[in-house]
Tab-separated table of C-alpha atoms in Angstrom:
chain	number	residue	atom	x	y	z
N	4	MET	CA	93.762	121.586	101.985
N	5	PRO	CA	92.803	119.611	98.862
N	6	ALA	CA	90.092	117.014	99.255
N	7	LEU	CA	89.163	114.180	96.964
N	8	ASP	CA	85.642	113.083	96.067
N	9	SER	CA	84.431	111.613	99.351
N	10	SER	CA	81.289	110.267	97.690
N	11	ALA	CA	83.416	108.171	95.309
N	12	VAL	CA	85.279	106.692	98.263
N	13	ALA	CA	82.045	106.127	100.189
N	14	ALA	CA	80.608	104.306	97.179
N	15	LEU	CA	83.269	101.619	97.582
N	16	ALA	CA	81.254	100.332	100.536
N	17	ASP	CA	78.427	99.465	98.119
N	18	ARG	CA	80.577	97.120	96.052
N	19	THR	CA	79.880	93.445	96.534
N	20	VAL	CA	82.611	91.003	97.493
N	21	ASP	CA	83.033	87.649	95.791
N	22	TRP	CA	85.498	84.947	94.795
N	23	GLN	CA	87.859	87.541	93.332
N	24	ASP	CA	88.588	88.885	96.827
N	25	LYS	CA	90.966	86.340	98.319
N	26	ALA	CA	90.720	87.869	101.791
N	27	ILE	CA	86.986	87.128	101.967
N	28	PRO	CA	85.513	83.645	102.646
N	29	PRO	CA	82.546	82.231	100.682
N	30	ALA	CA	80.153	82.946	103.544
N	31	TYR	CA	80.284	86.647	102.637
N	32	TRP	CA	80.228	86.413	98.848
N	33	GLY	CA	77.439	88.472	97.337
N	34	LYS	CA	77.316	90.905	100.245
N	35	THR	CA	78.422	94.502	100.004
N	36	VAL	CA	81.430	95.728	101.898
N	37	ALA	CA	79.066	97.624	104.187
N	38	GLU	CA	77.099	94.447	104.913
N	39	VAL	CA	80.249	92.499	105.682
N	40	LEU	CA	81.423	95.173	108.102
N	41	ALA	CA	78.003	95.375	109.741
N	42	ALA	CA	78.418	91.720	110.730
N	43	LYS	CA	81.635	92.640	112.593
N	44	PRO	CA	83.567	89.579	111.477
N	45	ARG	CA	86.573	88.520	113.464
N	46	LEU	CA	89.952	87.478	112.182
N	47	SER	CA	89.078	83.842	112.811
N	48	ALA	CA	86.335	84.137	110.168
N	49	LEU	CA	88.862	84.968	107.428
N	50	PRO	CA	91.026	82.511	105.502
N	51	THR	CA	94.785	82.295	105.425
N	52	PRO	CA	96.999	83.453	103.912
N	53	LEU	CA	95.921	86.951	104.798
N	54	PHE	CA	97.245	90.505	104.746
N	55	THR	CA	95.797	92.980	107.247
N	56	LEU	CA	96.214	96.524	108.432
N	57	SER	CA	95.982	97.783	112.006
N	58	GLU	CA	93.549	100.658	112.457
N	59	PRO	CA	95.303	102.136	115.535
N	60	ALA	CA	98.666	102.051	113.748
N	61	LEU	CA	97.262	103.627	110.568
N	62	ALA	CA	95.711	106.479	112.543
N	63	HIS	CA	98.904	106.976	114.530
N	64	ASN	CA	101.181	106.989	111.482
N	65	ILE	CA	99.042	109.393	109.475
N	66	ALA	CA	98.821	111.828	112.378
N	67	THR	CA	102.503	111.496	113.287
N	68	MET	CA	103.788	112.209	109.793
N	69	ALA	CA	101.369	115.090	109.280
N	70	GLN	CA	102.498	116.719	112.512
N	71	TRP	CA	106.161	116.088	111.736
N	72	CYS	CA	105.817	117.955	108.434
N	73	ALA	CA	103.779	120.769	109.972
N	74	ASP	CA	106.400	121.288	112.678
N	75	ARG	CA	109.064	121.760	109.995
N	76	GLY	CA	107.021	123.907	107.632
N	77	VAL	CA	107.090	121.463	104.723
N	78	GLU	CA	104.213	120.045	102.727
N	79	LEU	CA	103.495	116.349	102.181
N	80	ALA	CA	102.174	114.827	98.968
N	81	PRO	CA	102.079	111.157	100.039
N	82	HIS	CA	103.175	108.744	97.354
N	83	GLY	CA	99.940	106.992	96.452
N	84	LYS	CA	101.686	104.130	94.636
N	85	THR	CA	102.479	102.586	98.034
N	86	THR	CA	98.876	101.626	98.725
N	87	MET	CA	96.864	102.580	95.618
N	88	ALA	CA	94.020	102.864	98.102
N	89	PRO	CA	91.850	105.989	97.668
N	90	ALA	CA	90.303	105.458	101.112
N	91	LEU	CA	93.762	105.858	102.637
N	92	TRP	CA	94.579	108.764	100.315
N	93	GLN	CA	91.470	110.478	101.648
N	94	ARG	CA	92.698	110.140	105.229
N	95	GLN	CA	96.145	111.416	104.271
N	96	LEU	CA	94.666	114.465	102.548
N	97	GLU	CA	92.310	115.135	105.452
N	98	ALA	CA	95.349	115.124	107.747
N	99	GLY	CA	96.792	118.035	105.771
N	100	GLY	CA	98.239	116.486	102.639
N	101	TRP	CA	99.219	118.942	99.893
N	102	GLY	CA	98.286	116.466	97.171
N	103	ILE	CA	98.890	112.877	96.126
N	104	THR	CA	101.972	111.655	94.287
N	105	VAL	CA	101.781	108.862	91.709
N	106	ALA	CA	104.364	107.125	89.543
N	107	ASN	CA	102.730	106.758	86.117
N	108	SER	CA	99.783	107.700	83.965
N	109	TYR	CA	97.626	104.726	85.032
N	110	GLN	CA	97.951	105.712	88.667
N	111	LEU	CA	97.049	109.255	87.638
N	112	THR	CA	93.788	107.959	86.141
N	113	VAL	CA	92.938	106.279	89.463
N	114	ALA	CA	93.573	109.535	91.306
N	115	ARG	CA	91.414	111.384	88.801
N	116	ALA	CA	88.608	108.825	89.108
N	117	PHE	CA	88.447	109.557	92.831
N	118	GLY	CA	88.644	113.310	92.425
N	119	VAL	CA	92.110	113.983	93.807
N	120	PRO	CA	92.483	117.679	92.951
N	121	ARG	CA	96.283	117.927	92.883
N	122	VAL	CA	98.440	115.084	91.568
N	123	MET	CA	102.179	115.001	91.094
N	124	VAL	CA	103.447	112.373	88.672
N	125	ALA	CA	106.957	111.757	90.012
N	126	ASN	CA	108.162	110.638	86.631
N	127	ALA	CA	108.347	111.671	83.000
N	128	VAL	CA	105.109	110.990	81.123
N	129	ILE	CA	106.113	110.298	77.520
N	130	SER	CA	103.043	108.744	75.872
N	131	PRO	CA	101.160	111.125	73.531
N	132	LEU	CA	97.955	109.246	74.416
N	133	ALA	CA	98.483	110.042	78.087
N	134	HIS	CA	99.123	113.702	77.345
N	135	ARG	CA	95.991	114.026	75.265
N	136	TRP	CA	94.010	112.635	78.169
N	137	ILE	CA	95.736	114.928	80.657
N	138	ALA	CA	95.054	117.936	78.443
N	139	ASP	CA	91.377	117.004	78.205
N	140	GLN	CA	91.114	116.637	81.989
N	141	LEU	CA	92.763	119.997	82.600
N	142	ALA	CA	90.368	121.618	80.130
N	143	GLU	CA	87.367	119.919	81.685
N	144	ASP	CA	88.149	120.878	85.295
N	145	PRO	CA	89.867	124.208	86.108
N	146	GLY	CA	90.393	122.978	89.680
N	147	PHE	CA	92.373	119.912	88.644
N	148	GLU	CA	96.163	120.220	88.875
N	149	VAL	CA	98.728	117.867	87.313
N	150	ILE	CA	102.479	118.189	87.715
N	151	VAL	CA	104.938	116.058	85.729
N	152	TRP	CA	108.721	115.741	85.631
N	153	ALA	CA	111.298	116.019	82.839
N	154	ASP	CA	114.957	115.031	82.878
N	155	SER	CA	115.947	115.714	79.260
N	156	VAL	CA	115.323	118.248	76.528
N	157	ARG	CA	114.099	115.366	74.367
N	158	THR	CA	111.345	114.671	76.913
N	159	VAL	CA	110.267	118.322	76.815
N	160	GLU	CA	110.162	118.264	73.034
N	161	LEU	CA	108.042	115.110	72.932
N	162	VAL	CA	105.579	116.384	75.524
N	163	ASP	CA	105.325	119.795	73.907
N	164	ALA	CA	104.712	118.233	70.482
N	165	ALA	CA	102.031	115.884	71.815
N	166	ARG	CA	100.191	118.727	73.525
N	167	ALA	CA	100.595	121.222	70.686
N	168	ALA	CA	98.960	118.755	68.286
N	169	HIS	CA	95.973	118.351	70.605
N	170	VAL	CA	95.268	121.657	72.356
N	171	GLY	CA	94.640	125.184	71.199
N	172	PRO	CA	96.860	128.216	71.883
N	173	ASP	CA	94.746	129.250	74.876
N	174	ALA	CA	94.804	125.878	76.649
N	175	ARG	CA	96.050	125.602	80.214
N	176	ARG	CA	99.747	124.918	80.374
N	177	LEU	CA	101.020	121.735	81.977
N	178	ASP	CA	103.251	122.222	85.018
N	179	VAL	CA	106.678	120.604	84.649
N	180	LEU	CA	109.407	120.100	87.247
N	181	VAL	CA	113.008	119.670	86.148
N	182	GLU	CA	114.380	116.503	87.706
N	183	LEU	CA	117.973	116.477	88.900
N	184	GLY	CA	119.567	113.102	89.458
N	185	ALA	CA	123.019	111.915	90.486
N	186	HIS	CA	125.578	109.466	89.205
N	187	GLY	CA	124.504	105.925	90.030
N	188	GLY	CA	120.982	107.021	90.811
N	189	ARG	CA	117.788	106.478	88.880
N	190	THR	CA	116.359	109.090	86.520
N	191	GLY	CA	117.228	112.771	86.517
N	192	ALA	CA	119.667	115.023	84.697
N	193	ARG	CA	123.163	114.171	85.860
N	194	ASP	CA	124.377	117.749	86.222
N	195	ARG	CA	122.959	121.229	86.721
N	196	THR	CA	124.101	122.428	83.305
N	197	THR	CA	121.913	119.806	81.650
N	198	ALA	CA	119.109	120.622	84.053
N	199	ARG	CA	119.340	124.301	83.117
N	200	ALA	CA	118.950	123.419	79.431
N	201	ILE	CA	115.824	121.403	80.281
N	202	ALA	CA	114.393	124.309	82.244
N	203	GLU	CA	115.047	126.679	79.347
N	204	ALA	CA	113.232	124.306	76.987
N	205	VAL	CA	110.216	124.190	79.287
N	206	ALA	CA	110.192	127.960	79.706
N	207	ALA	CA	110.294	128.424	75.928
N	208	SER	CA	107.341	126.108	75.337
N	209	LYS	CA	103.899	127.511	74.580
N	210	THR	CA	102.117	124.533	76.181
N	211	LEU	CA	104.216	123.952	79.325
N	212	ARG	CA	105.034	125.917	82.466
N	213	LEU	CA	108.238	125.644	84.483
N	214	ALA	CA	106.961	124.941	87.996
N	215	GLY	CA	110.081	124.010	89.961
N	216	VAL	CA	112.630	121.276	90.530
N	217	ALA	CA	112.463	117.690	91.733
N	218	GLY	CA	114.704	114.898	92.874
N	219	TYR	CA	114.714	111.451	94.431
N	220	GLU	CA	117.424	110.594	96.913
N	221	GLY	CA	116.314	107.100	97.920
N	222	SER	CA	118.163	105.280	95.148
N	223	LEU	CA	121.525	106.777	96.139
N	224	SER	CA	121.930	104.876	99.404
N	225	HIS	CA	120.344	102.222	101.600
N	226	GLY	CA	122.261	102.986	104.768
N	227	THR	CA	122.005	105.218	107.817
N	228	ASP	CA	125.707	105.638	108.604
N	229	ASP	CA	127.288	109.083	108.498
N	230	ALA	CA	128.666	108.580	105.003
N	231	SER	CA	125.251	107.639	103.640
N	232	LEU	CA	123.508	110.580	105.282
N	233	THR	CA	126.200	112.951	104.035
N	234	LEU	CA	125.791	111.630	100.496
N	235	ILE	CA	122.037	112.259	100.673
N	236	ALA	CA	122.499	115.747	102.108
N	237	ASP	CA	124.997	116.702	99.394
N	238	TYR	CA	122.570	115.597	96.711
N	239	VAL	CA	119.643	117.530	98.210
N	240	ARG	CA	121.856	120.616	98.421
N	241	ASP	CA	122.472	120.209	94.696
N	242	VAL	CA	118.711	120.178	94.103
N	243	LYS	CA	118.392	123.308	96.219
N	244	THR	CA	121.167	125.038	94.265
N	245	LEU	CA	119.495	124.154	90.979
N	246	HIS	CA	116.284	125.787	92.162
N	247	GLU	CA	118.199	128.946	93.053
N	248	GLU	CA	119.874	128.975	89.634
N	249	LEU	CA	116.511	128.824	87.847
N	250	THR	CA	114.835	131.776	89.549
N	251	ASP	CA	115.176	133.904	86.397
N	252	LEU	CA	113.161	131.347	84.420
N	253	TYR	CA	110.194	130.892	86.745
N	254	PRO	CA	106.950	132.718	85.877
N	255	ALA	CA	106.538	135.820	87.999
N	256	ASP	CA	103.149	134.751	89.340
N	257	LEU	CA	104.312	131.288	90.467
N	258	THR	CA	105.629	129.956	93.771
N	259	PRO	CA	108.024	127.248	92.564
N	260	ILE	CA	107.918	123.716	93.939
N	261	VAL	CA	111.034	122.056	95.318
N	262	THR	CA	110.330	118.410	95.957
N	263	ALA	CA	112.347	115.448	97.212
N	264	GLY	CA	112.011	113.084	100.131
N	265	GLY	CA	110.924	109.461	99.953
N	266	SER	CA	110.328	107.370	103.047
N	267	ALA	CA	113.956	106.750	104.027
N	268	TYR	CA	115.596	110.179	104.263
N	269	PHE	CA	112.846	112.747	104.612
N	270	ASP	CA	114.575	114.154	107.703
N	271	VAL	CA	117.713	114.993	105.712
N	272	VAL	CA	115.618	116.550	102.941
N	273	ALA	CA	113.669	118.718	105.384
N	274	ASP	CA	116.839	119.824	107.167
N	275	VAL	CA	118.627	120.845	103.954
N	276	LEU	CA	115.613	122.632	102.490
N	277	ALA	CA	114.542	124.260	105.759
N	278	GLY	CA	113.909	127.962	105.406
N	279	LEU	CA	114.055	127.927	101.612
N	280	GLU	CA	112.499	131.221	100.544
N	281	ASN	CA	110.140	131.786	97.622
N	282	ALA	CA	109.478	128.082	97.187
N	283	GLN	CA	107.044	125.407	98.299
N	284	VAL	CA	108.953	122.438	99.759
N	285	VAL	CA	107.045	119.194	99.195
N	286	LEU	CA	107.964	115.757	100.549
N	287	ARG	CA	106.620	112.637	98.840
N	288	SER	CA	106.930	109.939	101.517
N	289	GLY	CA	104.486	107.059	101.079
N	290	ALA	CA	105.562	103.976	103.033
N	291	TYR	CA	105.089	105.726	106.385
N	292	VAL	CA	101.344	105.074	106.343
N	293	ALA	CA	101.864	101.341	106.885
N	294	HIS	CA	105.519	101.383	107.979
N	295	ASP	CA	106.917	97.854	108.414
N	296	ASP	CA	108.862	95.316	110.446
N	297	GLY	CA	111.832	95.289	108.102
N	298	PHE	CA	113.475	97.789	105.787
N	299	TYR	CA	111.675	100.913	107.008
N	300	ARG	CA	111.865	99.905	110.654
N	301	VAL	CA	115.624	100.231	110.190
N	302	ILE	CA	116.019	103.106	107.734
N	303	SER	CA	113.070	105.436	108.392
N	304	PRO	CA	113.875	108.597	110.378
N	305	LEU	CA	110.898	107.656	112.575
N	306	GLY	CA	111.631	103.934	112.639
N	307	GLY	CA	112.751	101.574	115.381
N	308	GLU	CA	115.560	103.899	116.436
N	309	PRO	CA	114.385	107.391	115.432
N	310	ARG	CA	117.112	109.763	114.254
N	311	THR	CA	114.803	112.777	114.383
N	312	THR	CA	112.382	114.147	116.940
N	313	GLY	CA	108.640	114.018	116.399
N	314	GLY	CA	107.474	110.541	117.297
N	315	GLN	CA	107.864	107.003	116.060
N	316	LEU	CA	105.996	105.117	113.375
N	317	ILE	CA	104.261	101.815	114.164
N	318	PRO	CA	104.124	98.802	111.828
N	319	ALA	CA	100.523	98.691	110.591
N	320	MET	CA	100.732	95.715	108.234
N	321	HIS	CA	100.889	92.033	109.081
N	322	GLY	CA	100.591	88.683	107.420
N	323	TRP	CA	98.682	85.712	108.811
N	324	ILE	CA	99.772	82.211	107.834
N	325	ARG	CA	98.815	78.621	108.657
N	326	ILE	CA	101.115	75.626	109.046
N	327	SER	CA	100.225	73.069	106.391
N	328	SER	CA	103.070	70.540	106.572
N	329	GLN	CA	105.885	69.333	108.866
N	330	PRO	CA	107.955	67.110	106.580
N	331	GLU	CA	111.129	66.889	108.706
N	332	PRO	CA	112.583	68.014	112.060
N	333	GLY	CA	113.155	71.750	112.232
N	334	LEU	CA	110.960	72.539	109.248
N	335	ALA	CA	107.341	73.497	108.730
N	336	ILE	CA	105.699	74.658	105.516
N	337	PHE	CA	103.052	77.355	105.593
N	338	ASP	CA	100.353	78.400	103.156
N	339	ALA	CA	101.700	81.738	101.866
N	340	GLY	CA	104.305	82.661	99.296
N	341	LYS	CA	105.515	85.308	96.890
N	342	ARG	CA	101.993	85.775	95.514
N	343	ASP	CA	100.817	86.818	98.988
N	344	LEU	CA	103.732	88.405	100.845
N	345	PRO	CA	106.481	90.940	100.066
N	346	PHE	CA	109.981	89.477	99.884
N	347	ASP	CA	112.147	91.940	97.937
N	348	GLU	CA	113.349	93.917	100.974
N	349	GLY	CA	113.658	91.079	103.469
N	350	MET	CA	111.851	87.909	104.496
N	351	PRO	CA	108.841	88.002	106.833
N	352	GLU	CA	109.485	87.493	110.545
N	353	PRO	CA	107.404	85.189	112.811
N	354	GLN	CA	105.886	87.169	115.680
N	355	LEU	CA	102.822	85.635	117.345
N	356	LEU	CA	101.126	82.249	117.607
N	357	ARG	CA	97.362	82.578	117.565
N	358	PRO	CA	95.302	80.627	120.131
N	359	ARG	CA	94.836	76.958	119.309
N	360	THR	CA	91.554	76.867	121.248
N	361	PRO	CA	89.061	79.664	122.029
N	362	GLY	CA	89.844	81.581	125.164
N	363	GLU	CA	93.588	81.181	125.002
N	364	ALA	CA	95.863	84.173	124.568
N	365	VAL	CA	98.268	84.829	121.753
N	366	SER	CA	101.881	83.946	122.508
N	367	ILE	CA	105.146	85.401	121.267
N	368	VAL	CA	107.185	82.987	119.208
N	369	GLN	CA	110.959	82.741	119.466
N	370	GLY	CA	113.636	80.803	117.674
N	371	LEU	CA	111.695	80.686	114.412
N	372	THR	CA	112.864	82.101	111.098
N	373	ILE	CA	111.534	82.295	107.564
N	374	PRO	CA	114.613	81.913	105.335
N	375	SER	CA	112.741	81.670	102.032
N	376	ILE	CA	109.387	81.512	100.306
N	377	ASN	CA	108.232	79.953	97.034
N	378	ASP	CA	105.359	81.089	94.845
N	379	GLN	CA	102.661	79.632	97.140
N	380	HIS	CA	104.591	78.163	100.095
N	381	GLY	CA	106.837	79.452	102.850
N	382	PHE	CA	109.559	77.745	104.895
N	383	LEU	CA	109.519	78.076	108.680
N	384	ARG	CA	112.632	76.756	110.421
N	385	TRP	CA	113.956	76.191	113.953
N	386	ASP	CA	116.664	74.167	115.670
N	387	PRO	CA	115.864	70.553	114.715
N	388	ALA	CA	117.265	69.341	118.035
N	389	LEU	CA	114.474	71.157	119.881
N	390	PRO	CA	110.827	70.128	120.190
N	391	ALA	CA	108.638	71.457	117.395
N	392	PRO	CA	107.152	74.820	118.493
N	393	VAL	CA	104.312	74.558	115.959
N	394	VAL	CA	101.984	71.852	114.682
N	395	ILE	CA	99.979	71.502	111.507
N	396	GLY	CA	97.005	73.833	111.675
N	397	ASP	CA	98.697	76.494	113.801
N	398	GLU	CA	98.155	80.082	112.689
N	399	LEU	CA	100.853	82.717	113.093
N	400	ARG	CA	101.128	86.463	112.685
N	401	ILE	CA	104.191	87.567	110.771
N	402	GLY	CA	105.877	90.924	110.357
N	403	LEU	CA	106.452	92.148	106.814
N	404	SER	CA	109.007	94.308	105.044
N	405	HIS	CA	108.282	96.858	102.290
N	406	PRO	CA	104.707	98.195	102.033
N	407	CYS	CA	105.021	98.962	98.311
N	408	THR	CA	105.192	95.263	97.422
N	409	ALA	CA	102.670	94.146	100.040
N	410	PHE	CA	99.556	96.088	99.026
N	411	ASP	CA	99.819	95.163	95.344
N	412	LYS	CA	99.073	91.527	96.138
N	413	TRP	CA	95.677	92.252	97.701
N	414	GLY	CA	92.660	93.845	96.058
N	415	LEU	CA	90.733	94.074	99.319
N	416	VAL	CA	92.554	94.502	102.628
N	417	PRO	CA	90.907	93.876	106.009
N	418	VAL	CA	91.638	96.464	108.691
N	419	ILE	CA	91.529	95.109	112.238
N	420	ASP	CA	91.042	96.811	115.569
N	421	ASP	CA	93.947	95.219	117.458
N	422	PRO	CA	96.605	92.960	115.938
N	423	GLU	CA	97.665	91.890	119.438
N	424	ALA	CA	94.213	90.552	120.375
N	425	ASP	CA	93.370	86.848	120.434
N	426	ASP	CA	90.691	87.376	117.786
N	427	PRO	CA	90.651	90.921	116.344
N	428	VAL	CA	87.537	92.507	114.869
N	429	VAL	CA	87.520	93.606	111.226
N	430	VAL	CA	86.596	97.307	111.236
N	431	ASP	CA	87.179	98.198	107.588
N	432	LEU	CA	87.901	96.724	104.162
N	433	ILE	CA	90.260	98.815	102.029
N	434	ARG	CA	90.000	98.488	98.231
N	435	THR	CA	93.218	98.858	96.231
N	436	PHE	CA	93.617	99.621	92.519
N	437	PHE	CA	96.791	98.141	91.019
């Protein structure tokens, strides 16, 4: 299995924390990450608002997804854009990951900086500057693999021209996957005839290599009803058919890649592509590592009500907020907003009230909702006819929806040993690179 540069990840522990790390209080500024962790700080030592990860849930999710893929004979190139955390990428690769997926050329540079040996850019890279850099990296390191996508002949022409102006005739070719889309979807050629023309353009290039086909089904539906699942399956079958139609164009010494599968429908993708001969099937799920208490709890095949065998994912990410105002009956304002918490795939949900005095246990909260959040404030509501369940100063744990817009708000993420405990211990600090 590919492995990134473990020394580069280990070196993150030598970085000092300071005022730029909003999860870390002044008492620890100037210390290295290793020194902070050696002190075994507890959650109560950290400020709110706060975003944390659960170590048991992370370990469970990584192992569960790896085993699920192994049982079905498919590879997993986790989408690194979810976390942009090389320390988590390392764990995903060590669990059997085929490579790491990224979404753009900047994310590719992060992967390269941490020595990820195989990176799929699930997108078209158009910039000539980016392609010059990629060409230089491929020339510098024979073990480094980069795979990009193309969904038009124009894209192939631009990439080929950028590379031809920069590399010699004997340079390593860049692997390209032809992306097939669908009407109403995101990118991707809208029919197989167009996709065939793209493949022919890649095959004719002297600087590119046709390496397979790609698709993304997640933008076609956000439901789990029979009609939605059928729509996804029909699309993936179209991707499969395209691969079969391009067999005459693939290099003889290549095992083509067929890749699809985000975090919502990877079960459908694996079922449709099961048993595909003379191809490497690669899923690109990313949100599974943290899972959530919202969108993916509902739509993931291994979510709250699994629609496939092989286990169940556990929400690993939580927010921690503090009540700062009670201006009227039935309303409290807390100290976190859009700059701290994800909100694009559902509002946070109140879950636990932390102990008001040492020695007390956490308690489950009921009857509370978070209908909206502002930039730096959140609104907590309950029936105004009932006694207030919270007071100013109370700290709550909240469930979050959508990992991809949670991690990007935090440059350093505390990992705790038990999110259900009255005062969890911080066991790691994960650095992100957005």
